[in-house]
Short mmCIF file of C-alpha atoms in Angstrom, two decimals:
data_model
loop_
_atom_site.label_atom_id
_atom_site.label_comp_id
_atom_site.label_asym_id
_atom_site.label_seq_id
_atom_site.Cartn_x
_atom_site.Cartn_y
_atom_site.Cartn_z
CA UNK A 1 31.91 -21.81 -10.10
CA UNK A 2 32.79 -19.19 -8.03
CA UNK A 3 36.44 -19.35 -6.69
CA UNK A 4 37.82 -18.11 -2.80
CA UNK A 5 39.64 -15.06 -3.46
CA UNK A 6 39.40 -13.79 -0.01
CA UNK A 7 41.32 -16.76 1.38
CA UNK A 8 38.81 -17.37 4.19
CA UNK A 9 36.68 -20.18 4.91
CA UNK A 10 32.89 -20.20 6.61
CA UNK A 11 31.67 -22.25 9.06
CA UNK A 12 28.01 -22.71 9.80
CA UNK A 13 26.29 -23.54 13.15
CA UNK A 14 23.10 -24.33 14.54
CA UNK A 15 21.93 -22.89 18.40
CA UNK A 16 21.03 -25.63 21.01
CA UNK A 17 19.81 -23.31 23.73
CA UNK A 18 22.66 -21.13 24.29
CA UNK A 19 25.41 -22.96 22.76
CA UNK A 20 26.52 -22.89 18.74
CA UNK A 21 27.10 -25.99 17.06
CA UNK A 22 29.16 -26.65 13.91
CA UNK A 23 27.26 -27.85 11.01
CA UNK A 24 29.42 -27.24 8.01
CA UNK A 25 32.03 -25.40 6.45
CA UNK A 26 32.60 -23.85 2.96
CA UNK A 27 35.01 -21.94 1.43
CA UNK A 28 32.39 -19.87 -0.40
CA UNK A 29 30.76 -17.28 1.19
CA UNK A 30 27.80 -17.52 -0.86
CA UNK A 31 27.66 -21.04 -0.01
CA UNK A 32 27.22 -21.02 3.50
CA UNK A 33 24.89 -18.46 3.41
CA UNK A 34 22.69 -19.75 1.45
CA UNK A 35 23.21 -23.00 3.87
CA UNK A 36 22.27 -21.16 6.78
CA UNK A 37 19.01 -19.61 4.63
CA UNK A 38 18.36 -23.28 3.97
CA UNK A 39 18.42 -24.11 7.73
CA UNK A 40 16.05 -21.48 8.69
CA UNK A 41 13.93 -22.33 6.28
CA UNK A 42 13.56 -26.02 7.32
CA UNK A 43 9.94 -26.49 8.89
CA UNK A 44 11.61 -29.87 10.79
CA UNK A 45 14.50 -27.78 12.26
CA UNK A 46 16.11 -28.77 15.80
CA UNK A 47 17.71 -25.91 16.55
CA UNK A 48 16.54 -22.41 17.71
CA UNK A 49 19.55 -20.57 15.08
CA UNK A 50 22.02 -20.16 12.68
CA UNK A 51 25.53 -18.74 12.81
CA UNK A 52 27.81 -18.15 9.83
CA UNK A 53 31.61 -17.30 10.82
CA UNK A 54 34.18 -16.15 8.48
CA UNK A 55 37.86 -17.03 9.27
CA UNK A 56 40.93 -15.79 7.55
CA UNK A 57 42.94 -18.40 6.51
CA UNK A 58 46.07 -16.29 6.82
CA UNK A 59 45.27 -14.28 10.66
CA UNK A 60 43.21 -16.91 11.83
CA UNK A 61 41.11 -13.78 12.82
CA UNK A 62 37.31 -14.85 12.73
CA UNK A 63 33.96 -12.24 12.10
CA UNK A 64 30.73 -13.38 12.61
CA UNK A 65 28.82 -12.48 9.75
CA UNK A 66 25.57 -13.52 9.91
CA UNK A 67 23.30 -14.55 12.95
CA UNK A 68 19.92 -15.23 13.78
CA UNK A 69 18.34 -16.82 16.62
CA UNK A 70 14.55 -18.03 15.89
CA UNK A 71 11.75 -17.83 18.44
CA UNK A 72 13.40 -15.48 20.76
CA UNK A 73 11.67 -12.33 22.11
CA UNK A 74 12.61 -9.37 19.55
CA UNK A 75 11.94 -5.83 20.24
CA UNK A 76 8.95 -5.09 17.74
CA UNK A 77 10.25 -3.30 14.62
CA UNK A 78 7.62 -1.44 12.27
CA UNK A 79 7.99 0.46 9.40
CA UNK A 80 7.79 4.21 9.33
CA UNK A 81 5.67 6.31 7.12
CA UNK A 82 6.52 7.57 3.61
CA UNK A 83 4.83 9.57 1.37
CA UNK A 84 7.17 9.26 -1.91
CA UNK A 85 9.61 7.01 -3.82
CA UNK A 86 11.55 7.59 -6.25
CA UNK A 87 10.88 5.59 -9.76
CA UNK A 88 13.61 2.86 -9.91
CA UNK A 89 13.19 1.27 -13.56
CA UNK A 90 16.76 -0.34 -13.07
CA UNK A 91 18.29 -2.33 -10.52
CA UNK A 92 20.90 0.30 -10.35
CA UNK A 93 18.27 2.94 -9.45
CA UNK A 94 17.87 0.83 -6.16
CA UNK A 95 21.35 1.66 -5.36
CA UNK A 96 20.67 5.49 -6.08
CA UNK A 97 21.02 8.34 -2.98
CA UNK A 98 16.97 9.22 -3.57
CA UNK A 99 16.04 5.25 -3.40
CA UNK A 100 18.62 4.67 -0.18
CA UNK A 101 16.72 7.47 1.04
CA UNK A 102 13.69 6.59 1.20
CA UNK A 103 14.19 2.66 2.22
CA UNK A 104 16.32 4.85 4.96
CA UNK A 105 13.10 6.69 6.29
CA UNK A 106 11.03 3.36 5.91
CA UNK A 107 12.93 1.37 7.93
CA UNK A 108 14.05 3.84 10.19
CA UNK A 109 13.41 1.89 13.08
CA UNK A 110 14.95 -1.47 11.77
CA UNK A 111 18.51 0.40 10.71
CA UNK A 112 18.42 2.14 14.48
CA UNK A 113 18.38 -1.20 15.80
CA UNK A 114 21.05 -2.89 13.71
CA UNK A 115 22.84 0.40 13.25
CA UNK A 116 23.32 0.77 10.01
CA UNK A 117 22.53 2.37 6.35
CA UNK A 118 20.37 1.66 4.23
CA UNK A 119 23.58 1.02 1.54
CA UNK A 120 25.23 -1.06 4.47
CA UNK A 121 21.86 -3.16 4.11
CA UNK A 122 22.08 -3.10 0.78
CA UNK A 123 25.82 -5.19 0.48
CA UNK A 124 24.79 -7.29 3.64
CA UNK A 125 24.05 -10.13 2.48
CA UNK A 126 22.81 -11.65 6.49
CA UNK A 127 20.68 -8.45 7.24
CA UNK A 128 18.83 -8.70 3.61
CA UNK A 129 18.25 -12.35 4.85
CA UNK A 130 16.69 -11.63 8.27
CA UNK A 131 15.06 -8.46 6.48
CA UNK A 132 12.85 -10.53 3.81
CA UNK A 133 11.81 -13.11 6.59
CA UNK A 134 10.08 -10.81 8.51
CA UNK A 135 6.45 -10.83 7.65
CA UNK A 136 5.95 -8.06 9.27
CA UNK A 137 8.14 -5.92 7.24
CA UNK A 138 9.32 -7.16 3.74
CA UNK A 139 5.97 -7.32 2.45
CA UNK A 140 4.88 -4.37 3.71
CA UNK A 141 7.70 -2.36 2.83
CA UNK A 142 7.42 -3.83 -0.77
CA UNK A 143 3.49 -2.78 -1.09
CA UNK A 144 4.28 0.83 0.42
CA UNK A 145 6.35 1.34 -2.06
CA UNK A 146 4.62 -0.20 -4.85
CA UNK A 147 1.53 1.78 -4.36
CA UNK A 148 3.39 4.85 -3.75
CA UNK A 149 5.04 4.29 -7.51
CA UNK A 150 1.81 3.13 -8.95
CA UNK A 151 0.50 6.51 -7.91
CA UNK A 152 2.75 8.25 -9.28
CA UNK A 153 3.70 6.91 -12.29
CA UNK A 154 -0.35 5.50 -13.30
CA UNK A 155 0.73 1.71 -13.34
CA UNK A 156 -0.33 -0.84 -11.51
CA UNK A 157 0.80 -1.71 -7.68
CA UNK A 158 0.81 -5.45 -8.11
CA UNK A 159 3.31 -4.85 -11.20
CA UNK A 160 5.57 -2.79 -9.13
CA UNK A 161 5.81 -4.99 -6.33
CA UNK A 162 6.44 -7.16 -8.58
CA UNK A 163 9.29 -5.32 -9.87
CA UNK A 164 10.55 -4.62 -6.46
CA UNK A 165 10.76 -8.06 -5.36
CA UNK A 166 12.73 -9.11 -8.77
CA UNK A 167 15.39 -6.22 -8.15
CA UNK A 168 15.11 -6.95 -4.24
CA UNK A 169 16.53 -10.68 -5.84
CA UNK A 170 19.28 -8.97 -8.14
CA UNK A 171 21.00 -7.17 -4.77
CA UNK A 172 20.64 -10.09 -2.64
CA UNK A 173 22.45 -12.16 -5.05
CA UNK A 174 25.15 -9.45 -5.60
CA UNK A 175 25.60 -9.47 -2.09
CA UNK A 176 26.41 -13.10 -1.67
CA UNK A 177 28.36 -12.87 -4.39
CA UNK A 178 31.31 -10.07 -4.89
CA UNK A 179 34.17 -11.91 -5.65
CA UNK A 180 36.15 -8.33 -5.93
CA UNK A 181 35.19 -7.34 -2.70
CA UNK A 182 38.66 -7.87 -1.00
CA UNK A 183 40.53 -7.00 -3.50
CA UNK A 184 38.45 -2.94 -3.37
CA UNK A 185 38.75 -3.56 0.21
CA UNK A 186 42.16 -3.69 0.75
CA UNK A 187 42.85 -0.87 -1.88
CA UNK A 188 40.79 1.43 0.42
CA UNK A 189 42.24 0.57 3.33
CA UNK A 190 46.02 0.70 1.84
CA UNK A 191 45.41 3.70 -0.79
CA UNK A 192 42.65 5.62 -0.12
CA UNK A 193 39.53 6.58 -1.51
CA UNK A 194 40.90 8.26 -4.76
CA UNK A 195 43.11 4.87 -5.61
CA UNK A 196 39.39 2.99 -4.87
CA UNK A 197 37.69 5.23 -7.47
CA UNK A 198 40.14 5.87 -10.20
CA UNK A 199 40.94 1.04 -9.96
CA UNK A 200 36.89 1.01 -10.08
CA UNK A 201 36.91 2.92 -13.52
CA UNK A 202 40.30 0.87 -15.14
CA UNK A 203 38.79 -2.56 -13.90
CA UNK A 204 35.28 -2.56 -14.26
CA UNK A 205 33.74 -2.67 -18.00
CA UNK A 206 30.41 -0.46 -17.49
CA UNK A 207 29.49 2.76 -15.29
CA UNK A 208 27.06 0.18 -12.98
CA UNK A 209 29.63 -2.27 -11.93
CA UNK A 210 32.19 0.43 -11.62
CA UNK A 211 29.55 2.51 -9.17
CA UNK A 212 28.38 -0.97 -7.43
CA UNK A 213 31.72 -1.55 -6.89
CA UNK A 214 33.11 1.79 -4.99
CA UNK A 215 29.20 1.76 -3.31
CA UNK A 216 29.96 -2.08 -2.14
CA UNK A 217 33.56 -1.70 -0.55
CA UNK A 218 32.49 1.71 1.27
CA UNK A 219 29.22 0.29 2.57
CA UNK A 220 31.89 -2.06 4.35
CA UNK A 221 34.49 -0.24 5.19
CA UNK A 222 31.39 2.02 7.09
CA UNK A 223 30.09 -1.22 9.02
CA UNK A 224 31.31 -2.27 12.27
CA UNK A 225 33.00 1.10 12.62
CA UNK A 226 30.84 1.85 16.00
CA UNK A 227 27.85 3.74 16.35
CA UNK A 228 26.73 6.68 14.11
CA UNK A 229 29.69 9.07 15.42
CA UNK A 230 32.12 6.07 14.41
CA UNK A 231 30.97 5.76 10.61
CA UNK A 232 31.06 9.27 10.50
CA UNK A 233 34.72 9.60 12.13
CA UNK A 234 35.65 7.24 9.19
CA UNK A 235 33.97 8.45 6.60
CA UNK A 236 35.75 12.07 7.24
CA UNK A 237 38.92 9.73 7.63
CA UNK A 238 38.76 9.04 3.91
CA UNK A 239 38.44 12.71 3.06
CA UNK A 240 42.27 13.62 4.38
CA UNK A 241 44.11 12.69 0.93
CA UNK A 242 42.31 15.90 -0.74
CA UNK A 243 39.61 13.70 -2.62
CA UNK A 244 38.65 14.47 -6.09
CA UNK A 245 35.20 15.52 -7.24
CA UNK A 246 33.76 11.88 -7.69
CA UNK A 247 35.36 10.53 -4.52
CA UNK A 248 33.91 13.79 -2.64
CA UNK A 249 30.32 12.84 -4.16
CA UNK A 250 30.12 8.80 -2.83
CA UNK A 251 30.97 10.95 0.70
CA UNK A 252 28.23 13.40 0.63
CA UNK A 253 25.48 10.44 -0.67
CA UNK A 254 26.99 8.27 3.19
CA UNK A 255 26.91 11.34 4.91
CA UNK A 256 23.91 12.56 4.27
CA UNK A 257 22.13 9.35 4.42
CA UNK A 258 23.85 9.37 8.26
CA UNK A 259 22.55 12.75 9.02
CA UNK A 260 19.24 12.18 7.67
CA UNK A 261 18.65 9.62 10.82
CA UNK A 262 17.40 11.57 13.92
CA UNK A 263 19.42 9.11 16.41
CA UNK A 264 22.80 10.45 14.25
CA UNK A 265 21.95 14.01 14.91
CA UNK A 266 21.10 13.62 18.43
CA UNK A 267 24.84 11.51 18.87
CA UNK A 268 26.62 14.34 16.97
CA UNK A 269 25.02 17.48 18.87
CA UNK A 270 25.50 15.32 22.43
CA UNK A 271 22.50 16.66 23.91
CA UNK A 272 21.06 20.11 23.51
CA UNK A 273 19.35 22.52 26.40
CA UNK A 274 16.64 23.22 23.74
CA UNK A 275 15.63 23.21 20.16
CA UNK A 276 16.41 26.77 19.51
CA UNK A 277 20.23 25.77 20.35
CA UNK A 278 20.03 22.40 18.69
CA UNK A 279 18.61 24.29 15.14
CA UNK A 280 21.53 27.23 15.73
CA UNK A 281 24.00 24.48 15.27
CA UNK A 282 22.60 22.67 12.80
CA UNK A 283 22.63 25.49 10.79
CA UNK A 284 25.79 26.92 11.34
CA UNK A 285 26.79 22.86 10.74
CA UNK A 286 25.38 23.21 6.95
CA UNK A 287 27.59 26.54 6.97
CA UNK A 288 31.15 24.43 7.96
CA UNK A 289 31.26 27.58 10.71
CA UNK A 290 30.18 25.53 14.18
CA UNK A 291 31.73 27.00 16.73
CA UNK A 292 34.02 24.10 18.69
CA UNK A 293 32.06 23.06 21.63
CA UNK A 294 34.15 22.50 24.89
CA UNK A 295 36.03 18.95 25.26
CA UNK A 296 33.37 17.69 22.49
CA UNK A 297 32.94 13.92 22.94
CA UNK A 298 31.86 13.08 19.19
CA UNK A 299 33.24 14.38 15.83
CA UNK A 300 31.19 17.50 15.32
CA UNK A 301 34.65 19.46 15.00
CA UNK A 302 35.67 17.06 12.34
CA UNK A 303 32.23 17.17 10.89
CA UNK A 304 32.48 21.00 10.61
CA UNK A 305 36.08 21.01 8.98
CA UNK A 306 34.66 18.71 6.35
CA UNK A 307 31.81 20.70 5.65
CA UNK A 308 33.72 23.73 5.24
CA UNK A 309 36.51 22.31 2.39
CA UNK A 310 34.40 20.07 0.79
CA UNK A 311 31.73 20.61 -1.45
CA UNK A 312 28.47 18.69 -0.07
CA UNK A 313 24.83 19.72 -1.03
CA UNK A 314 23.41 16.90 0.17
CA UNK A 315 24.56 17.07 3.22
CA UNK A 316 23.66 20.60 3.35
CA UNK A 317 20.65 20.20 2.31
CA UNK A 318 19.75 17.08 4.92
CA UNK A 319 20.86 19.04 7.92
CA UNK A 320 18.73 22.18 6.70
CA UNK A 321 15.36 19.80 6.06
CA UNK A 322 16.09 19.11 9.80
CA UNK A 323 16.04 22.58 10.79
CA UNK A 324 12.75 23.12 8.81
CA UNK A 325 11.02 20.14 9.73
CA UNK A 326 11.19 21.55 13.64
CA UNK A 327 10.72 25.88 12.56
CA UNK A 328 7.46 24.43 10.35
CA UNK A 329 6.17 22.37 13.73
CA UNK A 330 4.29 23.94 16.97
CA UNK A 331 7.03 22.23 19.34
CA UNK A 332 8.48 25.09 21.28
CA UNK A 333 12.17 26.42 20.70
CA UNK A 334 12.59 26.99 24.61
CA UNK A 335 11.78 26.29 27.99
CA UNK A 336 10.94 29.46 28.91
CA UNK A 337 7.73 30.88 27.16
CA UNK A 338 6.50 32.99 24.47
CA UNK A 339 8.71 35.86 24.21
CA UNK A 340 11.73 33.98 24.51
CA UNK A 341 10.31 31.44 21.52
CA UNK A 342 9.97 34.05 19.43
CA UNK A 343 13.38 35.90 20.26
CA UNK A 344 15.26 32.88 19.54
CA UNK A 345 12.91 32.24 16.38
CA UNK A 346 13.97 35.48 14.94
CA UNK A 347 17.37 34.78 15.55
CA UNK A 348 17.37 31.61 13.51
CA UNK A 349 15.78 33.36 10.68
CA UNK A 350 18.74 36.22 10.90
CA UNK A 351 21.19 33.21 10.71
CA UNK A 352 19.44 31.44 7.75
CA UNK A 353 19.22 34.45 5.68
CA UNK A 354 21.73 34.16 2.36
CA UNK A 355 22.40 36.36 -0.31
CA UNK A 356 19.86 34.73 -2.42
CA UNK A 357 17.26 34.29 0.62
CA UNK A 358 16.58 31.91 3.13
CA UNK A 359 19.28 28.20 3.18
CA UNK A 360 17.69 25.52 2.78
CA UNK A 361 14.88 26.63 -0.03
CA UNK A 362 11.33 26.66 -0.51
CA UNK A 363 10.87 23.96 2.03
CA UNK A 364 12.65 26.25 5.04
CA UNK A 365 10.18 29.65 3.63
CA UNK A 366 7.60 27.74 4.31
CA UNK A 367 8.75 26.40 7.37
CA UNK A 368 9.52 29.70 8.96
CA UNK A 369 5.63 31.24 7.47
CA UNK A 370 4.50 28.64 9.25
CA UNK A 371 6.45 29.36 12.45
CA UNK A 372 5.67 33.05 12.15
CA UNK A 373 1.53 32.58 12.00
CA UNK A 374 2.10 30.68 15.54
CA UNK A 375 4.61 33.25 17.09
#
């Protein structure tokens, strides 16, 4: 039986129109959520929601940390397009930047909402429970991707949905379940992201747990930090100790997954007169050599200065698709007609241009051929 390590106890309670109820309390967190799932799943139910709080038996300090309210009017949520997955044969490959990825383009619009990663969703064990009740997305999401792997691999969908849904299981439970959570937590939080890497490797017996474990307490650490500027302002928090190699790779993997979300970008450039000057800093962003912009209200500074010491390709590389994805469309780079969109589109080729070409690859050359036919 699982013990409480965290020295907390959670309390469950049911909605009666606007007010919470207790129900029960367990000093388990698995427990209680898997109460609560229990009480949303009952079909003779008298109450309209469940609540699970978490309360530190030392602070008193309580965090709500799960919450769902049934039959009220939700904005509607769909998923969004994707064209390719990655194969994931293990459970671990779930966990994987490619995988986050592309759950993180899937369910775009459901991580806008709840503000989050797809690795926050991934070691929340309340959002994975809201996520596979809703019809309108779980299965979906599960068949998307199972054809999409099917295709690609010559196997059958049905097999990897299959598949899916078993490994979908395997993190749910882990989630519940990380009785070494606090203990990673409060290393963070005390010694930094080196000390969280190098305990990782001396306490945990195989290369998965150890990378669960480091993925797990950073996914946390990252929640409830704000908005997209705030996870990013801690993130780059984490870098100050002069991380090592590994530590500076779990960064890139968070930041890039951040930067790969449109509604991040938009928060970090605060608003742009056009897309010519929105792709101009983007790019000079990949470079670590933004120019400071005047009494800047988010952490593009910090952003920069991270960029610039650190070594982070896939970062890089997600703020340069960016830039492509608008060169390679037929939206126009100003407000002010032909000749100035193709000025400022030969400008941005004259700032991607590298001693071995064009940033950003094959995927920018075609990008700015593309452009080029239309200007």
């Amino acid at each position: 039986m699982a013990k409480n390590r965290a020295g907390k106890s959670y309390d469950v309670f049911t909605a009666d129109g606007d007010r919470w109820i207790f129900d029960s309390t367990h000093s388990i967190r698995s427990a209680a959520l898997e109460h609560a799932e229990i009480l949303l799943g009952d079909s003779f139910q008298k109450h309209n929601g469940v609540r699970v709080v978490a309360e530190s038996e030392r602070t008193g300090d309580e965090e709500v940390i799960f919450e769902e309210k049934l039959g009220s009017d939700q904005k509607v949520i769909a998923l969004t397009a994707v064209n390719e997955s990655p194969l994931c044969k293990d459970t671990i490959d779930f966990y994987g930047f490619p995988a986050r990825r592309t759950a993180g383009k899937l369910l775009r619009q459901l991580l806008d909402d709840q503000g989050m990663t797809a690795l926050e969703l991934a070691f929340d064990p309340g959002q994975l429970m809201m996520f596979e009740r809703n019809d309108k997305l779980y299965g979906p999401a599960l068949q998307r991707i199972g054809g999409i792997q099917a295709k690609a691999d010559g196997g059958k969908p049905m097999e990897r949905v299959e598949a899916i849904s078993r490994a979908f299981e395997e993190i749910k439970k882990r989630a519940k379940d990380d009785p070494n959570g606090e203990k990673y937590s409060a290393l963070l939080r005390s010694k930094g992201l080196n000390a969280l890497v190098e305990a990782a490797g001396q306490w945990e017996k195989s290369t998965v747990k150890r990378r669960l474990a480091i993925l797990g307490t950073l996914a946390k650490r990252i929640s409830g930090s704000g908005g997209w500027d705030g996870k990013l302002k801690l993130l780059i928090s984490l870098t100050h100790d002069k991380p090592k190699p590994e530590a500076v790779a779990y960064v890139d993997e968070i930041a890039a997954e951040i930067l790969d979300g449109a509604e991040a970008v938009m928060e970090i450039l605060e608003g742009q007169p056009d897309m010519a000057t929105a792709n101009r800093r983007l790019i000079n962003l990949s470079r670590g050599s933004l120019r400071p912009p005047k009494n800047p209200i988010s952490c593009i500074v910090e952003l920069n200065d991270m960029i610039s010491r650190l070594d982070l390709p896939l970062t890089r590389q997600v703020l340069l698709e960016r830039v492509a994805g608008t060169i390679g469309g037929i939206s126009n780079l100003t407000k002010e007609g032909p000749n100035a969109d193709r000025d400022a589109f030969v400008g941005l080729v004259r700032l991607l241009v590298d001693e071995d070409g064009l940033l950003g690859g094959p995927g920018m050359s075609e990008a700015v051929v593309k452009r080029a036919r239309i200007t």
